[in-house]
C-alpha positions in Angstrom: 0.2 0.2 -0.3 1.4 3.0 -1.0 0.3 7.6 -0.9 -2.1 6.1 1.9 -4.0 9.6 3.8 -4.2 9.1 7.3 -6.7 11.4 8.9 -7.1 11.8 12.3 -11.2 12.3 13.3 -10.7 14.2 16.6 -8.4 16.3 18.7 -6.1 14.9 21.2 -6.6 14.5 25.2 -4.2 16.3 27.2 -3.7 12.8 29.1 0.1 13.0 30.3 -0.5 8.8 31.1 -1.1 8.2 27.3 1.8 6.9 25.8 0.7 6.9 22.2 -2.1 9.7 21.0 -4.0 9.8 17.9 -1.6 11.8 16.3 0.9 9.4 17.2 -0.7 6.9 16.0 -1.9 8.9 12.3 1.4 9.5 11.5 2.8 5.8 12.7 0.4 4.1 9.9 0.9 6.9 7.5 4.7 6.1 7.6 3.5 2.3 7.1 1.5 3.1 3.9 4.3 5.7 2.8 1.7 8.5 2.6 0.8 11.5 4.4 -0.9 12.4 7.9 -3.4 14.9 8.5 -3.9 15.7 12.3 -5.7 18.0 14.3 -3.2 20.4 15.9 -5.9 21.3 18.8 -7.1 19.5 21.8 -10.1 17.1 21.9 -12.6 19.4 23.6 -12.2 23.2 24.9 -13.4 25.5 27.0 -16.9 26.8 25.1 -18.6 26.5 22.0 -17.8 29.5 20.9 -13.9 28.8 21.3 -14.7 25.4 19.0 -16.6 26.8 16.1 -13.6 29.4 16.1 -11.3 26.5 16.2 -12.9 24.5 13.4 -12.8 27.5 10.7 -9.0 27.5 11.5 -6.9 26.5 8.1 -5.1 23.2 9.6 -7.9 22.0 11.8 -11.1 22.8 9.4 -9.3 20.5 6.2 -8.3 18.1 8.2 -11.9 17.8 9.2 -12.9 17.8 5.8 -10.6 15.0 5.0 -11.7 13.3 8.0 -15.9 13.8 6.7 -14.4 12.4 2.8 -12.6 9.0 4.3 -13.6 5.7 3.1 -12.1 3.7 6.2 -12.7 4.7 9.8 -10.2 3.3 12.2 -11.6 3.9 16.4 -12.0 3.1 19.7 -15.2 2.7 21.6 -14.8 3.8 24.4 -17.1 3.1 27.8 -18.3 6.1 30.3 -16.8 5.7 34.0 -14.1 8.0 35.9 -11.8 5.8 35.6 -11.4 6.7 31.6 -9.1 9.3 29.8 -11.7 11.5 28.8 -12.7 12.2 32.8 -8.8 11.8 34.2 -8.4 14.5 31.7 -11.0 16.8 32.8 -12.7 16.8 29.3 -15.9 15.1 30.7 -18.0 15.9 33.9 -21.3 14.3 33.7 -22.9 12.8 30.3 -26.5 12.3 31.3 -28.0 9.1 29.6 -24.5 8.2 27.7 -22.9 4.3 27.9 -20.4 5.3 25.8 -18.3 7.3 22.9 -16.5 7.1 19.5 -14.7 9.9 18.5 -15.9 11.5 21.9 -19.5 11.3 21.0 -21.3 10.0 23.4 -24.6 7.8 22.9 -26.9 6.1 25.1 -28.1 2.1 25.5 -29.9 2.5 22.4 -26.9 3.3 20.2 -28.6 7.2 19.9 -26.9 10.2 19.9 -26.5 12.1 23.6 -27.0 16.1 23.3 -24.7 17.7 26.0 -22.4 20.7 26.3 -19.3 18.6 25.8 -20.6 17.5 22.2 -20.7 21.8 21.3 -17.5 22.0 22.6 -15.8 18.9 21.1 -13.3 19.3 18.1 -14.4 16.1 16.1 -17.0 14.6 13.2 -19.9 13.8 14.2 -21.5 10.4 14.9 -23.8 11.3 11.7 -21.3 12.4 9.6 -19.3 9.3 11.4 -22.0 7.0 9.5 -21.5 7.7 6.2 -18.3 6.5 6.2 -18.4 3.0 4.1 -16.4 1.1 6.6 -16.1 1.7 9.8 -13.5 -0.2 12.5 -14.4 -0.3 16.2 -11.7 -1.3 17.9 -12.9 -2.4 22.1 -11.1 -4.6 24.4 -12.4 -5.8 28.2 -16.0 -6.4 29.8 -16.3 -3.4 30.9 -17.1 -2.0 27.3 -19.7 -4.5 26.8 -22.9 -2.4 27.1 -20.6 0.7 25.2 -20.0 -1.5 22.3 -23.4 -3.3 22.2 -25.3 0.5 22.2 -22.6 1.6 19.2 -23.3 -1.8 17.1 -26.9 -0.6 17.5 -26.4 3.2 16.6 -24.5 1.7 13.5 -21.5 3.4 13.9 -19.4 0.3 13.1 -19.6 -2.5 10.2 -16.7 -4.1 11.1 -15.4 -5.1 15.1 -11.8 -5.9 16.5 -12.8 -7.2 19.9 -10.6 -9.7 22.2 -12.7 -13.2 22.5 -14.1 -12.6 26.1 -15.9 -9.6 24.9 -17.0 -10.6 21.5 -18.1 -14.4 23.7 -20.6 -11.6 25.8 -21.7 -9.6 22.8 -23.0 -12.5 20.9 -24.5 -14.0 24.2 -26.8 -10.4 24.6 
């Protein structure tokens, strides 16, 4: 594979305990595919909706988000919403009523429906509706604690290819 364009779908967390961030992974995959990485030089969330809107208009961020909306394959993790997750530890997330999980920092409930929140207005990312339009959506999850979030992400049709550990896979089949 050559000339691969790898686009980061959302900004990065300020969590320092994470050894590899989304921008690092984007660049590594691009190097492996002899292509280019398009990263979002911004945090995953900012202090206000107004700041988020201004940043989304910035040339580099806007270009990366446009490429993300037009991509053919999306690879992303599925997160559960516990106080032990990166979003809570980083201070990006406080409480999301009814949310059980996230993909690309977009929150959804147990039925897979988007959850509206103040955080959603402060995110630097594509939306769940934009994600759903991407033809190939590869969701990655590991650990039984992600069962409810992963099940909801599948119900919401945010994933059409799943990569999960065996134990989690067996639990999902049993639902």
